[in-house]
Short mmCIF file of C-alpha atoms and ligand atoms in Angstrom, two decimals:
data_model
loop_
_atom_site.label_atom_id
_atom_site.label_comp_id
_atom_site.label_asym_id
_atom_site.label_seq_id
_atom_site.Cartn_x
_atom_site.Cartn_y
_atom_site.Cartn_z
CA MET A 1 -13.79 -20.92 -27.99
CA TYR A 2 -10.41 -20.70 -26.35
CA CYS A 3 -8.42 -17.49 -25.98
CA VAL A 4 -4.76 -17.84 -25.00
CA ARG A 5 -1.37 -16.17 -25.59
CA GLU A 6 1.99 -17.86 -26.07
CA ILE A 7 4.20 -15.86 -23.74
CA ALA A 8 7.47 -17.76 -24.17
CA GLU A 9 8.49 -20.84 -26.14
CA ASN A 10 5.99 -23.58 -25.21
CA LEU A 11 4.56 -21.49 -22.37
CA TYR A 12 0.96 -20.26 -22.68
CA TRP A 13 -1.21 -17.89 -20.68
CA VAL A 14 -4.49 -19.77 -20.19
CA GLY A 15 -6.19 -17.41 -17.71
CA GLY A 16 -9.04 -15.00 -18.21
CA ASN A 17 -10.57 -11.66 -17.26
CA ASP A 18 -13.57 -10.71 -15.18
CA HIS A 19 -15.28 -7.40 -15.97
CA ARG A 20 -18.42 -8.21 -14.05
CA LEU A 21 -17.09 -8.44 -10.52
CA ALA A 22 -17.70 -5.17 -8.65
CA LEU A 23 -15.67 -5.83 -5.50
CA PHE A 24 -12.45 -7.86 -5.32
CA GLU A 25 -12.47 -9.99 -2.15
CA ASN A 26 -15.96 -8.44 -1.76
CA ILE A 27 -14.23 -5.29 -0.47
CA HIS A 28 -12.18 -3.44 -3.09
CA PRO A 29 -13.87 -1.80 -6.13
CA ILE A 30 -12.39 -2.90 -9.45
CA PRO A 31 -13.97 -0.65 -12.09
CA ARG A 32 -11.38 -1.83 -14.65
CA GLY A 33 -11.98 -5.51 -13.87
CA VAL A 34 -9.32 -8.03 -12.97
CA SER A 35 -7.40 -10.82 -14.66
CA TYR A 36 -6.79 -14.25 -13.18
CA ASN A 37 -3.60 -15.58 -14.71
CA SER A 38 -2.72 -19.22 -15.14
CA TYR A 39 0.10 -20.62 -17.27
CA LEU A 40 0.55 -23.91 -19.10
CA LEU A 41 3.96 -25.32 -20.06
CA LEU A 42 4.28 -27.93 -22.79
CA ASP A 43 7.49 -29.84 -22.20
CA GLU A 44 8.07 -33.62 -22.14
CA LYS A 45 5.59 -33.30 -19.32
CA THR A 46 2.73 -30.79 -19.32
CA VAL A 47 2.52 -28.44 -16.35
CA LEU A 48 -0.20 -26.01 -15.25
CA PHE A 49 0.84 -23.18 -12.94
CA ASP A 50 -2.10 -22.28 -10.66
CA THR A 51 -5.78 -22.22 -11.59
CA VAL A 52 -8.29 -19.31 -11.66
CA ASP A 53 -11.35 -17.92 -9.93
CA TRP A 54 -14.53 -19.96 -10.26
CA SER A 55 -16.22 -17.12 -12.19
CA ILE A 56 -14.08 -17.78 -15.29
CA CYS A 57 -13.66 -21.54 -14.92
CA ARG A 58 -15.44 -22.40 -18.18
CA GLN A 59 -13.13 -20.17 -20.24
CA PHE A 60 -10.13 -21.55 -18.34
CA LEU A 61 -11.05 -25.18 -19.09
CA GLU A 62 -11.52 -24.36 -22.78
CA ASN A 63 -8.14 -22.63 -22.82
CA ILE A 64 -6.39 -25.64 -21.30
CA LYS A 65 -8.08 -28.01 -23.70
CA GLY A 66 -7.19 -25.77 -26.63
CA VAL A 67 -3.49 -25.75 -25.73
CA LEU A 68 -3.15 -29.36 -24.56
CA GLY A 69 -5.01 -30.88 -27.50
CA ASP A 70 -4.87 -34.63 -26.95
CA ARG A 71 -2.04 -34.51 -24.44
CA PRO A 72 -2.68 -35.36 -20.79
CA LEU A 73 -2.05 -32.86 -18.00
CA ASP A 74 0.82 -34.28 -15.94
CA TYR A 75 1.40 -31.68 -13.22
CA MET A 76 -0.34 -28.74 -11.57
CA VAL A 77 1.84 -26.40 -9.50
CA ILE A 78 -0.13 -24.53 -6.83
CA ASN A 79 1.78 -21.44 -5.77
CA HIS A 80 -1.11 -19.85 -3.86
CA MET A 81 -4.30 -21.21 -2.34
CA GLU A 82 -6.52 -18.12 -2.17
CA PRO A 83 -9.73 -19.10 -3.99
CA ASP A 84 -9.33 -16.45 -6.70
CA HIS A 85 -6.57 -18.77 -7.98
CA ALA A 86 -7.32 -22.11 -6.37
CA ALA A 87 -11.07 -22.46 -6.92
CA CYS A 88 -10.71 -24.72 -9.95
CA ILE A 89 -8.22 -27.24 -8.53
CA GLU A 90 -10.82 -29.92 -7.95
CA GLU A 91 -12.33 -29.33 -11.39
CA ILE A 92 -8.91 -29.92 -12.97
CA VAL A 93 -8.45 -33.12 -10.97
CA LEU A 94 -11.87 -34.33 -12.12
CA ARG A 95 -11.06 -33.67 -15.78
CA TYR A 96 -7.42 -34.78 -15.67
CA PRO A 97 -7.46 -37.61 -13.10
CA ASN A 98 -3.78 -38.49 -13.58
CA VAL A 99 -2.52 -34.99 -12.74
CA ASN A 100 -0.04 -34.64 -9.88
CA ILE A 101 -0.34 -31.55 -7.69
CA ILE A 102 2.86 -29.84 -6.55
CA CYS A 103 2.52 -27.53 -3.53
CA THR A 104 3.78 -26.71 -0.05
CA PRO A 105 2.52 -28.77 2.92
CA LYS A 106 0.50 -25.78 4.11
CA ALA A 107 -1.18 -25.47 0.70
CA LEU A 108 -2.22 -29.12 1.02
CA LEU A 109 -3.72 -28.34 4.43
CA PHE A 110 -5.67 -25.45 2.88
CA MET A 111 -6.94 -27.72 0.07
CA GLN A 112 -8.33 -30.01 2.73
CA GLN A 113 -9.81 -27.07 4.66
CA PHE A 114 -11.56 -25.84 1.50
CA GLY A 115 -12.97 -29.33 1.06
CA PHE A 116 -11.22 -30.36 -2.19
CA HIS A 117 -11.18 -34.06 -3.02
CA ILE A 118 -7.74 -34.62 -4.47
CA ASP A 119 -7.17 -38.29 -3.68
CA GLY A 120 -3.54 -38.28 -2.59
CA LYS A 121 -2.19 -36.85 -5.84
CA VAL A 122 0.06 -34.40 -4.09
CA ILE A 123 3.85 -33.93 -4.21
CA GLU A 124 4.85 -31.70 -1.29
CA VAL A 125 7.80 -29.38 -1.90
CA LYS A 126 9.82 -27.01 0.25
CA GLU A 127 12.32 -24.19 -0.22
CA GLY A 128 15.00 -25.06 -2.77
CA ASP A 129 13.43 -28.29 -4.06
CA THR A 130 13.77 -28.74 -7.81
CA MET A 131 11.87 -30.68 -10.43
CA SER A 132 12.49 -31.40 -14.10
CA PHE A 133 9.71 -31.55 -16.66
CA GLY A 134 11.99 -32.37 -19.62
CA LYS A 135 13.89 -29.37 -20.97
CA HIS A 136 12.62 -27.19 -18.15
CA GLU A 137 13.85 -27.46 -14.59
CA VAL A 138 12.18 -25.41 -11.87
CA VAL A 139 13.11 -24.48 -8.32
CA PHE A 140 10.50 -23.78 -5.65
CA VAL A 141 10.98 -20.74 -3.41
CA GLU A 142 8.83 -20.31 -0.33
CA ALA A 143 7.11 -16.91 -0.06
CA PRO A 144 5.16 -17.07 3.20
CA MET A 145 2.70 -14.18 3.76
CA VAL A 146 3.04 -12.93 0.20
CA HIS A 147 0.11 -12.99 0.65
CA TRP A 148 -0.93 -16.12 2.61
CA PRO A 149 1.33 -18.41 4.67
CA GLU A 150 1.34 -21.29 2.16
CA ALA A 151 2.50 -19.16 -0.77
CA MET A 152 5.53 -20.02 -2.86
CA VAL A 153 6.92 -18.82 -6.18
CA THR A 154 8.36 -21.08 -8.87
CA TYR A 155 11.43 -20.17 -10.93
CA ASP A 156 12.13 -21.86 -14.26
CA THR A 157 15.93 -22.04 -14.49
CA THR A 158 15.77 -22.93 -18.20
CA ASN A 159 14.13 -19.74 -19.48
CA GLY A 160 14.34 -17.40 -16.47
CA VAL A 161 10.58 -17.20 -15.95
CA LEU A 162 9.40 -16.47 -12.41
CA PHE A 163 5.86 -17.56 -11.55
CA SER A 164 5.46 -14.99 -8.82
CA ALA A 165 2.02 -15.75 -7.34
CA ASP A 166 0.45 -12.59 -5.86
CA ALA A 167 3.72 -10.64 -6.05
CA PHE A 168 3.95 -8.15 -8.93
CA GLY A 169 0.21 -8.34 -9.60
CA SER A 170 -2.27 -5.60 -10.40
CA PHE A 171 -6.00 -4.95 -10.56
CA GLY A 172 -7.30 -4.35 -14.08
CA ALA A 173 -8.48 -6.68 -16.85
CA LEU A 174 -5.93 -7.27 -19.61
CA ASP A 175 -8.33 -6.73 -22.53
CA GLY A 176 -6.17 -8.49 -25.08
CA LYS A 177 -2.93 -7.00 -23.85
CA MET A 178 -0.56 -9.40 -22.10
CA PHE A 179 2.83 -7.82 -21.57
CA ASN A 180 3.87 -4.67 -19.75
CA ASP A 181 5.29 -3.31 -23.03
CA GLU A 182 1.88 -3.59 -24.72
CA MET A 183 0.50 -0.87 -22.45
CA ASN A 184 1.53 2.44 -20.95
CA PHE A 185 1.91 0.99 -17.47
CA ASP A 186 3.18 4.11 -15.75
CA ARG A 187 0.28 6.16 -17.13
CA ASP A 188 -2.62 3.69 -17.13
CA TRP A 189 -1.81 0.91 -14.65
CA ILE A 190 0.42 2.05 -11.81
CA ASP A 191 -2.45 3.41 -9.66
CA ASP A 192 -4.27 0.09 -9.84
CA ALA A 193 -1.04 -1.83 -9.24
CA ARG A 194 -0.34 0.26 -6.14
CA ARG A 195 -3.91 -0.10 -4.93
CA TYR A 196 -3.67 -3.86 -5.41
CA TYR A 197 -0.33 -4.16 -3.61
CA THR A 198 -1.08 -1.82 -0.71
CA ASN A 199 -4.51 -3.22 0.11
CA ILE A 200 -3.83 -6.91 -0.53
CA VAL A 201 -0.19 -7.43 0.45
CA GLY A 202 0.63 -4.09 2.12
CA LYS A 203 0.58 -5.45 5.66
CA TYR A 204 3.36 -7.90 4.88
CA GLY A 205 6.18 -5.55 3.84
CA PRO A 206 8.96 -7.47 5.66
CA HIS A 207 7.87 -10.73 3.97
CA VAL A 208 7.92 -9.03 0.57
CA GLN A 209 11.39 -7.69 1.38
CA SER A 210 12.56 -11.20 2.15
CA LEU A 211 11.15 -12.48 -1.17
CA LEU A 212 12.83 -9.60 -3.03
CA LYS A 213 16.16 -10.60 -1.46
CA LYS A 214 15.73 -14.19 -2.62
CA ALA A 215 14.64 -13.03 -6.08
CA GLY A 216 17.76 -10.85 -6.27
CA GLY A 217 19.80 -14.08 -6.50
CA LEU A 218 17.90 -15.31 -9.58
CA ASP A 219 18.47 -14.34 -13.20
CA ILE A 220 14.87 -13.36 -13.87
CA LYS A 221 13.94 -12.68 -17.50
CA MET A 222 10.17 -12.67 -17.17
CA ILE A 223 7.73 -12.27 -14.27
CA CYS A 224 4.40 -14.09 -14.53
CA PRO A 225 2.10 -12.89 -11.73
CA LEU A 226 -1.38 -14.18 -10.92
CA HIS A 227 -3.02 -10.83 -11.78
CA GLY A 228 -2.22 -8.17 -14.36
CA PRO A 229 0.39 -8.05 -17.12
CA VAL A 230 3.38 -10.33 -17.60
CA TRP A 231 6.66 -8.43 -17.23
CA ARG A 232 9.23 -9.09 -19.94
CA SER A 233 11.04 -5.74 -20.00
CA ASP A 234 11.96 -2.96 -17.60
CA LEU A 235 11.65 -5.35 -14.65
CA GLY A 236 13.66 -2.94 -12.52
CA TYR A 237 10.87 -0.33 -12.71
CA PHE A 238 8.33 -2.59 -11.02
CA ILE A 239 10.80 -4.26 -8.65
CA ASP A 240 11.79 -0.78 -7.47
CA LYS A 241 8.13 0.09 -6.77
CA TYR A 242 7.74 -3.13 -4.77
CA ASP A 243 10.90 -2.37 -2.86
CA LYS A 244 9.63 1.12 -1.91
CA TRP A 245 6.12 -0.02 -1.03
CA SER A 246 7.34 -2.93 1.09
CA ARG A 247 9.76 -0.66 2.98
CA TYR A 248 6.84 1.78 3.48
CA GLU A 249 8.88 4.54 1.83
CA PRO A 250 6.79 7.21 0.07
CA GLU A 251 7.11 7.43 -3.70
CA GLU A 252 6.69 11.18 -3.83
CA LYS A 253 7.27 14.23 -1.71
CA GLY A 254 3.74 15.61 -1.58
CA VAL A 255 0.75 16.31 0.61
CA MET A 256 -2.40 14.24 0.77
CA ILE A 257 -5.22 15.99 2.62
CA VAL A 258 -8.04 13.72 3.76
CA TYR A 259 -11.04 15.49 5.26
CA GLY A 260 -14.11 14.27 7.08
CA THR A 261 -16.83 16.90 6.78
CA MET A 262 -20.59 16.94 7.46
CA TYR A 263 -21.65 20.36 6.15
CA GLY A 264 -18.57 21.60 4.32
CA ASN A 265 -16.88 23.61 7.09
CA THR A 266 -14.04 21.14 7.64
CA GLU A 267 -13.69 20.82 3.87
CA ALA A 268 -13.35 24.61 3.63
CA ALA A 269 -10.53 24.53 6.19
CA ALA A 270 -8.82 21.72 4.25
CA SER A 271 -9.08 23.78 1.07
CA ASP A 272 -7.63 26.78 2.85
CA LEU A 273 -4.60 24.75 3.90
CA ALA A 274 -4.19 23.30 0.40
CA THR A 275 -4.23 26.81 -1.08
CA ARG A 276 -1.61 28.05 1.39
CA LEU A 277 0.66 25.08 0.58
CA VAL A 278 0.39 25.64 -3.16
CA LYS A 279 1.06 29.38 -2.75
CA LYS A 280 4.18 28.49 -0.81
CA GLY A 281 5.39 26.35 -3.72
CA MET A 282 4.24 22.85 -2.71
CA THR A 283 2.06 22.08 -5.73
CA ASN A 284 1.97 18.31 -5.26
CA VAL A 285 -1.19 18.43 -3.15
CA VAL A 286 -4.23 16.14 -3.42
CA MET A 287 -7.49 16.30 -1.45
CA TYR A 288 -9.91 13.49 -0.68
CA ASP A 289 -13.33 13.49 0.98
CA VAL A 290 -13.11 10.50 3.31
CA SER A 291 -16.87 9.87 2.99
CA LYS A 292 -16.85 9.75 -0.79
CA THR A 293 -13.59 7.94 -1.51
CA HIS A 294 -13.38 4.18 -1.08
CA VAL A 295 -10.79 3.43 1.56
CA SER A 296 -8.77 1.24 -0.83
CA TYR A 297 -8.01 4.37 -2.89
CA LEU A 298 -7.12 6.32 0.26
CA ILE A 299 -4.73 3.58 1.38
CA SER A 300 -3.06 3.49 -2.02
CA GLU A 301 -2.54 7.25 -2.05
CA THR A 302 -1.29 7.18 1.54
CA PHE A 303 1.46 4.77 0.46
CA LYS A 304 2.34 7.20 -2.35
CA TYR A 305 2.74 10.54 -0.57
CA SER A 306 5.19 11.61 2.12
CA HIS A 307 2.75 13.84 4.06
CA VAL A 308 -0.79 13.13 5.20
CA ILE A 309 -3.06 15.81 6.67
CA LEU A 310 -6.18 14.62 8.46
CA ALA A 311 -8.92 17.22 8.91
CA CYS A 312 -11.83 15.79 10.83
CA VAL A 313 -15.07 16.76 12.47
CA THR A 314 -15.91 15.37 15.91
CA TYR A 315 -18.88 13.00 15.79
CA ASN A 316 -20.60 11.54 18.86
CA LEU A 317 -17.57 12.78 20.83
CA ASN A 318 -15.41 10.54 18.66
CA ILE A 319 -13.60 10.53 15.33
CA TYR A 320 -15.97 10.85 12.33
CA PRO A 321 -16.70 7.17 11.51
CA PRO A 322 -15.37 7.10 7.90
CA MET A 323 -12.12 8.75 9.11
CA LEU A 324 -11.87 6.24 11.94
CA GLY A 325 -12.27 3.41 9.40
CA TYR A 326 -9.51 4.86 7.24
CA ILE A 327 -7.08 5.25 10.16
CA MET A 328 -7.83 1.72 11.39
CA ASP A 329 -7.12 0.41 7.88
CA MET A 330 -3.79 2.28 7.86
CA LYS A 331 -2.92 0.59 11.14
CA ALA A 332 -4.06 -2.82 9.91
CA LEU A 333 -1.86 -2.47 6.83
CA ASN A 334 1.14 -1.52 8.94
CA LEU A 335 1.56 1.91 7.32
CA GLN A 336 4.53 3.78 8.72
CA LYS A 337 7.15 6.49 8.03
CA ARG A 338 4.76 9.36 7.21
CA THR A 339 4.63 12.95 8.42
CA VAL A 340 1.13 13.76 9.63
CA ALA A 341 -0.67 16.98 10.63
CA LEU A 342 -4.08 17.23 12.26
CA ILE A 343 -7.02 19.62 12.08
CA GLU A 344 -9.98 18.95 14.35
CA ASN A 345 -13.41 20.54 14.26
CA GLY A 346 -16.30 20.42 16.71
CA SER A 347 -19.14 22.71 17.77
CA TRP A 348 -19.08 22.05 21.52
CA ALA A 349 -16.42 19.48 22.38
CA PRO A 350 -13.86 19.16 19.58
CA GLN A 351 -11.63 16.19 20.29
CA SER A 352 -11.13 14.28 17.04
CA GLY A 353 -7.55 15.65 16.90
CA LYS A 354 -6.57 14.20 20.26
CA LEU A 355 -8.17 10.86 19.39
CA MET A 356 -6.54 10.69 15.94
CA ARG A 357 -3.17 11.54 17.51
CA GLU A 358 -3.51 8.65 19.97
CA LEU A 359 -4.14 6.20 17.13
CA LEU A 360 -1.31 7.55 14.99
CA GLU A 361 1.16 7.50 17.88
CA ASP A 362 0.66 3.72 18.00
CA MET A 363 1.95 3.38 14.43
CA LYS A 364 5.62 2.94 13.59
CA ASP A 365 7.89 5.87 12.69
CA MET A 366 5.11 8.43 12.25
CA THR A 367 6.07 12.07 12.71
CA ILE A 368 3.06 14.01 13.99
CA LEU A 369 3.51 17.75 13.71
CA GLU A 370 2.99 19.59 16.99
CA ASN A 371 0.90 22.50 15.78
CA GLU A 372 -2.53 20.99 15.65
CA ILE A 373 -5.50 23.16 14.69
CA THR A 374 -8.77 23.22 16.60
CA LEU A 375 -11.77 24.78 14.86
CA THR A 376 -15.10 25.49 16.49
CA SER A 377 -17.74 24.83 13.82
CA SER A 378 -15.91 26.69 11.05
CA MET A 379 -12.64 28.40 10.18
CA LYS A 380 -12.66 32.14 10.93
CA GLU A 381 -10.30 35.06 10.54
CA ASN A 382 -8.71 34.44 13.92
CA ASP A 383 -7.72 30.91 12.77
CA GLU A 384 -5.70 32.24 9.86
CA ASP A 385 -2.43 32.70 11.74
CA SER A 386 -2.43 29.16 13.05
CA MET A 387 -3.31 27.79 9.60
CA GLU A 388 -0.41 29.78 8.12
CA ASP A 389 1.89 28.39 10.82
CA LEU A 390 0.73 24.86 10.05
CA ALA A 391 1.42 25.36 6.33
CA ASP A 392 4.91 26.67 7.22
CA SER A 393 5.57 23.63 9.45
CA ILE A 394 4.55 21.23 6.69
CA ILE A 395 6.84 22.96 4.18
CA GLU A 396 9.65 23.04 6.74
CA SER A 397 9.26 19.30 7.45
CA MET A 398 9.79 18.56 3.76
CA LYS A 399 13.29 19.99 3.69
FE1 FEO B 1 -4.98 -13.05 -5.90
FE2 FEO B 1 -3.91 -13.73 -2.54
O1 FEO B 1 -4.77 -13.97 -4.23
#
């Protein structure tokens, strides 16, 4: 049984959803599932835009058959070669042997690396090349490192549809909904969209900026990403989020406190600081236990807030391992432009603060507040003045 949506005249969503997968890329939890989007255009020629993950291939093939009927498949545009979209390329070639594949030269190289047998059916395209399928003419726009080097996006000049590859995607299965205006995106989806962007594409902010500049020259009416809803209204809302995230600008003035605690003493100090901040009027405060929160959520929240406080126990004379993992992920994803404060704890040789500072100083445009707190085993009355001073410094740095 096929299950598709017509999303514009003669353009169909033929993708599917996966609720079973626990970890996207075998790293990131996706409790709300994920969609793999693929689109099929029926013009004088028939054109498939990207394929899907192997896990939903059967549904995908039924969808294509249901929309094509007796027509042949003439073209397959491959915007992105990551296997969550490219896994079914060979299967399509086997079932539609006359299909021509349109992709960048690097995508062709990746097809060979992944071992696809595609028998010379490839039309290589580069930036600015165009192709007509009948009524619809498309232009190909290179989008290297959004999110892999071979990536491109395809713009349909006839109806203003942008096939945006990984850009403007989101975690979350669609569950019958298709368009951004069929859901309360800002309430129910933005956290997953941010977590998707920051963890998957976050490292490549400058490349996303360059794609946004190119996209600014197009009259885009609809954005068709490879994951998550299709955008047909309020495009500016999501483009603005992408602009902020890719410039590493925080979305909100607020304080994210991440603590690494073994027996609750460092957590108690983190709570003390949170309470002081709220009493001073900064109510936009969130706290996360670094051991209990998957790092993909921590990264997403770190992109959201202007201030990050790291409170960390010393472990084997080093940074507590889950905190070290989080900081290394921040570095890997190129996070920058945050104000950071540090609280270290240790029973005989506290030094997590010094070590965290060294790592943070390596990152771009980070402001690390001078008054760092050192606790020995637990926070006591004689630590209160320095905690109050730290709260004051954080508030002051927000002005
Ligand atoms: Fe959803 Fe980079 O692939």
